Coordinates of C-alpha atoms and ligand atoms in Angstrom, one line a residue:
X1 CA 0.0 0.0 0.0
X2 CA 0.9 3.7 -1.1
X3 CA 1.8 5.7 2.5
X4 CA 0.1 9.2 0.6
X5 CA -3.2 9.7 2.9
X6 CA -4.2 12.7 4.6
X7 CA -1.8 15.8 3.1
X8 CA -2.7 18.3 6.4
X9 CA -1.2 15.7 8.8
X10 CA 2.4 15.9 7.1
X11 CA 3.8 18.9 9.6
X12 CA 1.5 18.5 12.6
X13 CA 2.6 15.1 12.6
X14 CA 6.2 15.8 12.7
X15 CA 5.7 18.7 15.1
X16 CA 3.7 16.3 17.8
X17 CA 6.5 14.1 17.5
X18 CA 8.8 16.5 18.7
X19 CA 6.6 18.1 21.4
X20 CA 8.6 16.5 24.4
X21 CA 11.7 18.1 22.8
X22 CA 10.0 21.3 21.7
X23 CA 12.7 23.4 24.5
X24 CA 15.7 21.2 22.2
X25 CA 14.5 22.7 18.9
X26 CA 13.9 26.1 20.2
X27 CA 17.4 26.2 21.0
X28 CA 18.5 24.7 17.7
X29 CA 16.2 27.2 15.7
X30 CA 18.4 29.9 17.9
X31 CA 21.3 28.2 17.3
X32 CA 21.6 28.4 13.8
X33 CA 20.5 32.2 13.5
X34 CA 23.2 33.6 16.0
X35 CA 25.4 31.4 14.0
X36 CA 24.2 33.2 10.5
X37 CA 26.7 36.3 11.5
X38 CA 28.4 38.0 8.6
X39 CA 30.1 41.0 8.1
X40 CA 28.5 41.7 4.8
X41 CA 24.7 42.0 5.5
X42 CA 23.4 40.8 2.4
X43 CA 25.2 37.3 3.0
X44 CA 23.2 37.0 6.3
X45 CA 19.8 38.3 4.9
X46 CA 20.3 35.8 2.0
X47 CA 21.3 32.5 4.4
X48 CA 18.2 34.2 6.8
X49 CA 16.1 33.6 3.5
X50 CA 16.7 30.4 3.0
X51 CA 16.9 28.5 6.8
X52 CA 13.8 30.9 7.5
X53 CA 12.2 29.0 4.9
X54 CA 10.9 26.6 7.1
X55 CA 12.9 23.2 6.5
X56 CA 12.3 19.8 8.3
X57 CA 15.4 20.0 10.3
X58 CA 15.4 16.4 10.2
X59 CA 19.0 15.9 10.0
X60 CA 20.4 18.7 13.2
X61 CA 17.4 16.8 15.2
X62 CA 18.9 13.4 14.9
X63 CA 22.3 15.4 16.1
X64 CA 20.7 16.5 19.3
X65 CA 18.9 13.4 19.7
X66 CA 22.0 11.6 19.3
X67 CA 23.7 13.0 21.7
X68 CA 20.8 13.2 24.5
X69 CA 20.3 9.8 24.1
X70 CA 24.4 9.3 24.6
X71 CA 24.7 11.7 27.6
X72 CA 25.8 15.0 26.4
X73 CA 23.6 18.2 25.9
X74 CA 25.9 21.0 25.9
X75 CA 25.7 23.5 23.3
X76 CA 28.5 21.8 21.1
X77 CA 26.0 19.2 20.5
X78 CA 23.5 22.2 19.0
X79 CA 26.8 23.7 17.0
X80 CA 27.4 20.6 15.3
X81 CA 23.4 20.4 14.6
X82 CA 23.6 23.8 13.4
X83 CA 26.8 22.3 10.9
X84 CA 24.9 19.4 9.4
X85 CA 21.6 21.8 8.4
X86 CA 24.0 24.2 7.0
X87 CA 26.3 21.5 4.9
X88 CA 22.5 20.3 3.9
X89 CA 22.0 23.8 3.1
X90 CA 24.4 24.3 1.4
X91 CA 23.7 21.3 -0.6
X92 CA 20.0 22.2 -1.5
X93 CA 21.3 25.6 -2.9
X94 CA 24.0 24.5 -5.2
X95 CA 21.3 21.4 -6.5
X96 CA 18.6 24.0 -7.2
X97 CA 21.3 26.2 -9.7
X98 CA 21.9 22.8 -11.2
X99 CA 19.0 21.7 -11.5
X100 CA 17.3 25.7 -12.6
X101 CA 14.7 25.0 -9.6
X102 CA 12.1 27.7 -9.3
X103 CA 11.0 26.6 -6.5
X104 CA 12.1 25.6 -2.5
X105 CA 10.1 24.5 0.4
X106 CA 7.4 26.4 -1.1
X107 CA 8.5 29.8 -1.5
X108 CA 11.2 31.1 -4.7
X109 CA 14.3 29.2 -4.6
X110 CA 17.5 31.5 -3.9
X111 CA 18.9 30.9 -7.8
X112 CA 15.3 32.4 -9.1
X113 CA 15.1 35.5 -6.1
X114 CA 18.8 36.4 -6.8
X115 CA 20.1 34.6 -9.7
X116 CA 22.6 31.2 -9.6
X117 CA 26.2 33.5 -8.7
X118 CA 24.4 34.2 -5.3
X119 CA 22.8 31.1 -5.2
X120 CA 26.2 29.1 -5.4
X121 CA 28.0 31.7 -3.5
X122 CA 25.4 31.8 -0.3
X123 CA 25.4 28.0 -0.5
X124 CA 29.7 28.6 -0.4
X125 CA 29.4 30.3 3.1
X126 CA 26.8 28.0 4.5
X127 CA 29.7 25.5 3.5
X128 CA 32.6 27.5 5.2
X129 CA 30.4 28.3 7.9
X130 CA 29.9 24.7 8.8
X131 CA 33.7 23.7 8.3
X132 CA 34.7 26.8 10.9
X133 CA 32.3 24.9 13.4
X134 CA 34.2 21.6 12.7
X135 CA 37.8 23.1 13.1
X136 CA 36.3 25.2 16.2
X137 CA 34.7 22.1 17.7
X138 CA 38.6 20.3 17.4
X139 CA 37.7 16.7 17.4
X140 CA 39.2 14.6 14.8
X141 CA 37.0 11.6 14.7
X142 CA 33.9 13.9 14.4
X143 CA 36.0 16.4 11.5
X144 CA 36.2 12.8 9.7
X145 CA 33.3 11.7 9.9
X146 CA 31.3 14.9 8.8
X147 CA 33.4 15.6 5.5
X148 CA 33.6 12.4 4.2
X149 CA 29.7 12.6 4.3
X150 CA 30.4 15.6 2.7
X151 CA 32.5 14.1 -0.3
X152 CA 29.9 11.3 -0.3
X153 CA 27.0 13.7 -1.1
X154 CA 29.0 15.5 -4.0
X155 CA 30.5 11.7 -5.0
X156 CA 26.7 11.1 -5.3
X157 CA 25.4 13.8 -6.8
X158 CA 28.2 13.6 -9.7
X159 CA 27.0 9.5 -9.9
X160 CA 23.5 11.0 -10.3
X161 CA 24.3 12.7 -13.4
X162 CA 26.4 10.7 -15.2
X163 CA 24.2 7.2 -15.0
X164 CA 21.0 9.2 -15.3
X165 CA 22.8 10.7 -18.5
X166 CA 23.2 7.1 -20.1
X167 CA 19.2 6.2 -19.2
X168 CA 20.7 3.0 -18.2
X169 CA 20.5 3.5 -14.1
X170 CA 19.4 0.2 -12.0
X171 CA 18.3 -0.6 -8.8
X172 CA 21.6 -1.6 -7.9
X173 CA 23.1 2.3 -9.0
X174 CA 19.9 3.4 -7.6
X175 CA 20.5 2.6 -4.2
X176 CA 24.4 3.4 -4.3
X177 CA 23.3 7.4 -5.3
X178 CA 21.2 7.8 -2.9
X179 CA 23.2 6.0 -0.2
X180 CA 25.9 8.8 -1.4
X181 CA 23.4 11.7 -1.6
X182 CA 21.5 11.2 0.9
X183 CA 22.1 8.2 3.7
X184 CA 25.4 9.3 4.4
X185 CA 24.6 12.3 5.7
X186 CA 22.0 10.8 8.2
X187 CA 24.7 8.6 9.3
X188 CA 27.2 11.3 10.2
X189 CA 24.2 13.2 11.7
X190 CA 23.7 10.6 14.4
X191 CA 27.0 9.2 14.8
X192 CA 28.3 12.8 15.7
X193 CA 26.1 12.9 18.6
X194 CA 27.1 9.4 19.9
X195 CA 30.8 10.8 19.5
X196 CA 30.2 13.8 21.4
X197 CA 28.8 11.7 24.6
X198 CA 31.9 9.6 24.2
X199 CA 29.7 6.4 24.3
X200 CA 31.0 3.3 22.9
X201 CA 32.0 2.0 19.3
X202 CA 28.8 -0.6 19.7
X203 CA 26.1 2.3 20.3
X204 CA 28.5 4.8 18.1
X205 CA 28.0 2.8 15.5
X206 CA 23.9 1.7 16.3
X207 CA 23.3 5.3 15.9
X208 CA 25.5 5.3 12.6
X209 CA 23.3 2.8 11.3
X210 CA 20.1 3.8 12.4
X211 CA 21.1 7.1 10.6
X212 CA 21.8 5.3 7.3
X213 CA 18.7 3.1 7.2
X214 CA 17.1 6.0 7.7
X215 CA 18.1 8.4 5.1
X216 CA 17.6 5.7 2.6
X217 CA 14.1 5.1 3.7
X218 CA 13.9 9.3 3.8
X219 CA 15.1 9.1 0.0
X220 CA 13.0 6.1 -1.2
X221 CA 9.9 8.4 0.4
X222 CA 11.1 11.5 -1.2
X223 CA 11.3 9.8 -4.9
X224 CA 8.1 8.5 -4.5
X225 CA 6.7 11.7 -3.1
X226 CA 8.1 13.6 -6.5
X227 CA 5.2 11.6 -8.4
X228 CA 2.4 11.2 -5.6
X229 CA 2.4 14.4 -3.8
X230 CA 0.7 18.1 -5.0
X231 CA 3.0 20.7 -5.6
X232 CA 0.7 22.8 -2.5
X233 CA 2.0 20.3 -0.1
X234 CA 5.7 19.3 -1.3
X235 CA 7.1 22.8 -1.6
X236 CA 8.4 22.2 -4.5
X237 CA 7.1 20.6 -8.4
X238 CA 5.9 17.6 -8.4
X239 CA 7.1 15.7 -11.2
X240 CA 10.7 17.4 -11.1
X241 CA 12.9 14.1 -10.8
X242 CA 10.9 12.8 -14.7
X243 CA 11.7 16.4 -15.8
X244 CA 15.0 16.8 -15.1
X245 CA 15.6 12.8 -16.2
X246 CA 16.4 10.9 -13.0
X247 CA 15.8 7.8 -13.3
X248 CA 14.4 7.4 -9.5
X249 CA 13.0 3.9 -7.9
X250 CA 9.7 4.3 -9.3
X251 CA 10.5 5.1 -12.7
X252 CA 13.5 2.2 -13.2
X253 CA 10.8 -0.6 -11.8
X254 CA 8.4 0.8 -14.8
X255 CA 11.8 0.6 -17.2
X256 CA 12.2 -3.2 -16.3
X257 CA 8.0 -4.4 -16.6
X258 CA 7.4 -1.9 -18.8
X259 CA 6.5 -3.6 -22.8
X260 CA 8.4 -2.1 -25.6
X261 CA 5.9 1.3 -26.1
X262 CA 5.7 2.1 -22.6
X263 CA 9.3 2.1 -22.2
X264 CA 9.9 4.1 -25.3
X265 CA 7.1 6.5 -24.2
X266 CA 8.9 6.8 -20.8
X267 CA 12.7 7.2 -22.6
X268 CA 10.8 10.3 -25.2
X269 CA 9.4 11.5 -21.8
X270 CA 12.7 11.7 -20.0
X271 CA 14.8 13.6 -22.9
X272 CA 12.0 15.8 -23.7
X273 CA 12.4 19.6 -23.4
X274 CA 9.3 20.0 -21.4
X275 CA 6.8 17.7 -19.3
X276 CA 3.7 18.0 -20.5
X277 CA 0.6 16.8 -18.4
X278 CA 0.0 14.8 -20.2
X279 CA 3.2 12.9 -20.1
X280 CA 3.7 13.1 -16.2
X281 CA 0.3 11.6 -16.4
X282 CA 1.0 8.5 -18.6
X283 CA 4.4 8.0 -17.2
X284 CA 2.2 7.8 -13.9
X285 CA -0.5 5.4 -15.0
X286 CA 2.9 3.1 -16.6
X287 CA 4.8 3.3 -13.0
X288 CA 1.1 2.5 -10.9
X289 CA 0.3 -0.6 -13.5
X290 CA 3.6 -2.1 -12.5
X291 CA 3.4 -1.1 -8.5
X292 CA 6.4 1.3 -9.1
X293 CA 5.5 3.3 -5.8
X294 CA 4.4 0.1 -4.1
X295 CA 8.0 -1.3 -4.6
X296 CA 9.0 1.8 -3.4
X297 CA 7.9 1.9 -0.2
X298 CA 8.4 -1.6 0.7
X299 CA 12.0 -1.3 0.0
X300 CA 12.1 1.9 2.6
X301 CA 9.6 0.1 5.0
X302 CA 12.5 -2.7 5.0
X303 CA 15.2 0.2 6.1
X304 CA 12.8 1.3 8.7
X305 CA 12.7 -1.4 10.2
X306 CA 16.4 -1.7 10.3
X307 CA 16.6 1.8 11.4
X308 CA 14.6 0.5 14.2
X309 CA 16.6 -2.8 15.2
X310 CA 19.9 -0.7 14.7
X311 CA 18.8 1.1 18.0
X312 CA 18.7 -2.4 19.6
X313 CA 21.7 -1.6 21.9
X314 CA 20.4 1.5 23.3
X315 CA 17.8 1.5 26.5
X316 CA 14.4 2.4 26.4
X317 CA 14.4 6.3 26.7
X318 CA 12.7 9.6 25.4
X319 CA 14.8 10.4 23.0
X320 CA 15.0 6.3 21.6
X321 CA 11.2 6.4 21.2
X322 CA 11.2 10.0 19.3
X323 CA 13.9 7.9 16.5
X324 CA 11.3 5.2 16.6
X325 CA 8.5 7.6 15.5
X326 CA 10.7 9.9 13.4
X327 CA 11.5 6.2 11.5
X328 CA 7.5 5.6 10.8
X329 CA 7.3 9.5 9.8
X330 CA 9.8 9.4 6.8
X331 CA 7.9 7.3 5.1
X332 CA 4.5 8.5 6.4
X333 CA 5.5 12.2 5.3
X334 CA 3.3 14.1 2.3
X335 CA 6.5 16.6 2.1
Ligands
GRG1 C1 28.1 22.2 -1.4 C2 28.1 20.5 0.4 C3 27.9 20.8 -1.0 C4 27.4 19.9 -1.9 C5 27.2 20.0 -3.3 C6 24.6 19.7 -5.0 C7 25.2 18.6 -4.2 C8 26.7 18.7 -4.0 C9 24.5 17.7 -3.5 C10 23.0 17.6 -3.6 C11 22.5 16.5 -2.9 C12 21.0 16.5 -2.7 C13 20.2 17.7 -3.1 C14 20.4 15.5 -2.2 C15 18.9 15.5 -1.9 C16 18.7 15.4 -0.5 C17 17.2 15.6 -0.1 C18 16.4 14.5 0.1 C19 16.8 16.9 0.1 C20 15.5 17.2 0.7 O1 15.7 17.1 2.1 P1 14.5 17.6 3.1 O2 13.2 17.1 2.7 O3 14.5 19.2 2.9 O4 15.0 17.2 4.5 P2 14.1 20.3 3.9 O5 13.5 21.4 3.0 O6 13.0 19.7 4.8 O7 15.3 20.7 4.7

């Protein structure tokens, strides 16, 4: 079964979920706008724009969760929160010039307000901005583990483009892109708070993992969402990915049942110049007669659920049962 049911529920539903730690995203939210300080005001009204613009925060929330659930709450734990929204940040504004988004989280992306140079330039300092909190913050192990999710998600975006380019991607390339683009990122987010309580290497690396699983999961939800959601609720086009060709989990299931003319109709689809309604519609119908989005979502119900075990070695807590329900909400999620 397709998770798409009621679209209003999407943000109340997050937001109840993080009611008992409504005080630890207050100070996050605070966090990252004392940490927005430039001496050129335009760079700060810009970056203001864009983490005003009302993100998730998914990833900095599994930071401070992390590193509640292993001891520590000092405010390092909300600087290297504030580090992983910005390097996602930063990410989201460079992939919006390459991909010539119009639109973010609902409102004009930063590339159509101001054009790509500040787009790519604001995205820059986001970037700096989170290494100065690394080199500030001093520790090694976390240093590592940050910017080589860093390398992965620019590794993965590259891999994005160049297999999408040959129409040829598979599940197996599939899942390696968006382990690069998007999982690793969730991993370092969670395994920096376990490093900052100093826990050990077996719940270090249960919180690593739980990460992973879930940014997968958060991926597989978000490809399907490009296709089943309304542009109102996503914040952003739906049908994007089959505009701008990615060949996303959905699409490459239709590719493989697909008979000859409905895999030809999806190829003229993908290099077209514009997506009709038409198209997005038949491209649609082609993915839901061969349960693209029902493959989908059984694939990131299976890394839910090893999200879920992944947390086996930590005790029952607050914070433990918030990842639990933050696991069932990436794939529950309109947006
Ligand atoms: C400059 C660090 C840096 C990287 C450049 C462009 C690029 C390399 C990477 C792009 C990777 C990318 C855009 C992956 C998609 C990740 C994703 C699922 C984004 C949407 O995340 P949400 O839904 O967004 O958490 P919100 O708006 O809620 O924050």
């Amino acid at each position: 079964m397709v998770a798409i049911s009621n679209q209003d529920t999407n943000q109340t539903s997050l937001q109840s979920l993080l009611v008992p730690v409504k005080n630890e995203v207050s100070r996050l939210e605070a966090m990252m706008h004392s940490l927005l300080s430039s001496e050129v005001p335009f760079v700060r009204s810009v970056a203001e724009y864009i983490i005003d613009n009302g993100g998730k925060r998914v990833r900095p929330i599994l930071t401070v969760l992390g590193a509640k659930m292993s001891g520590y709450t000092e405010d390092r734990a909300y600087h290297m929160a504030a580090c992983i929204e910005f390097i996602h940040t930063a990410s989201l504004l460079h992939d919006d010039v390459i991909d010539n988004a119009k639109v973010r989280r609902g409102r004009p992306s930063a590339n159509a307000k101001w054009g790509n140079h500040v787009s790519v330039l604001v995205g820059d300092f986001f970037y700096c901005r989170a290494s100065q909190l690394l080199t500030a913050q001093g520790d090694l192990a976390i240093l590592k583990t940050v910017t080589d999710s860093i390398t992965a998600l620019t590794e993965g975006e590259v891999l994005e483009i160049v297999t999408n380019a040959e129409l040829k991607t598979t599940e197996q390339d599939y899942l390696k892109i968006i382990e690069f683009k998007t999982a690793k990122l969730f991993a370092a987010a969670c395994k920096v708070g376990g490093l900052l309580g100093k826990v050990s290497d077996e719940l270090v690396t249960g919180l690593e993992q739980y990460g992973y699983n879930l940014g997968m999961a958060f991926q597989l939800a978000d490809d399907a969402l490009d296709y089943l959601s309304s542009d109102d609720v996503l914040g952003k086009t739906t049908g994007t990915d089959l505009q701008e060709g990615k060949l996303t989990l959905p699409l490459i299931v239709a590719l493989q049942a697909g008979d000859e003319k409905e895999v030809q109709l999806i190829k003229n689809t993908l290099l077209a110049e514009r997506l009709e309604t038409t198209q997005f519609q038949d491209v649609h119908a082609i993915i839901k007669k061969y349960n693209g989005f029902e493959r989908t979502y059984e694939r990131a119900r299976w890394y839910v659920q090893k999200a879920k075990t992944s947390l086996n070695p930590f005790r029952q807590s607050l914070e433990k049962d918030i990842l639990f329900g933050l696991a069932d909400y990436v794939i529950q999620r309109n947006s």
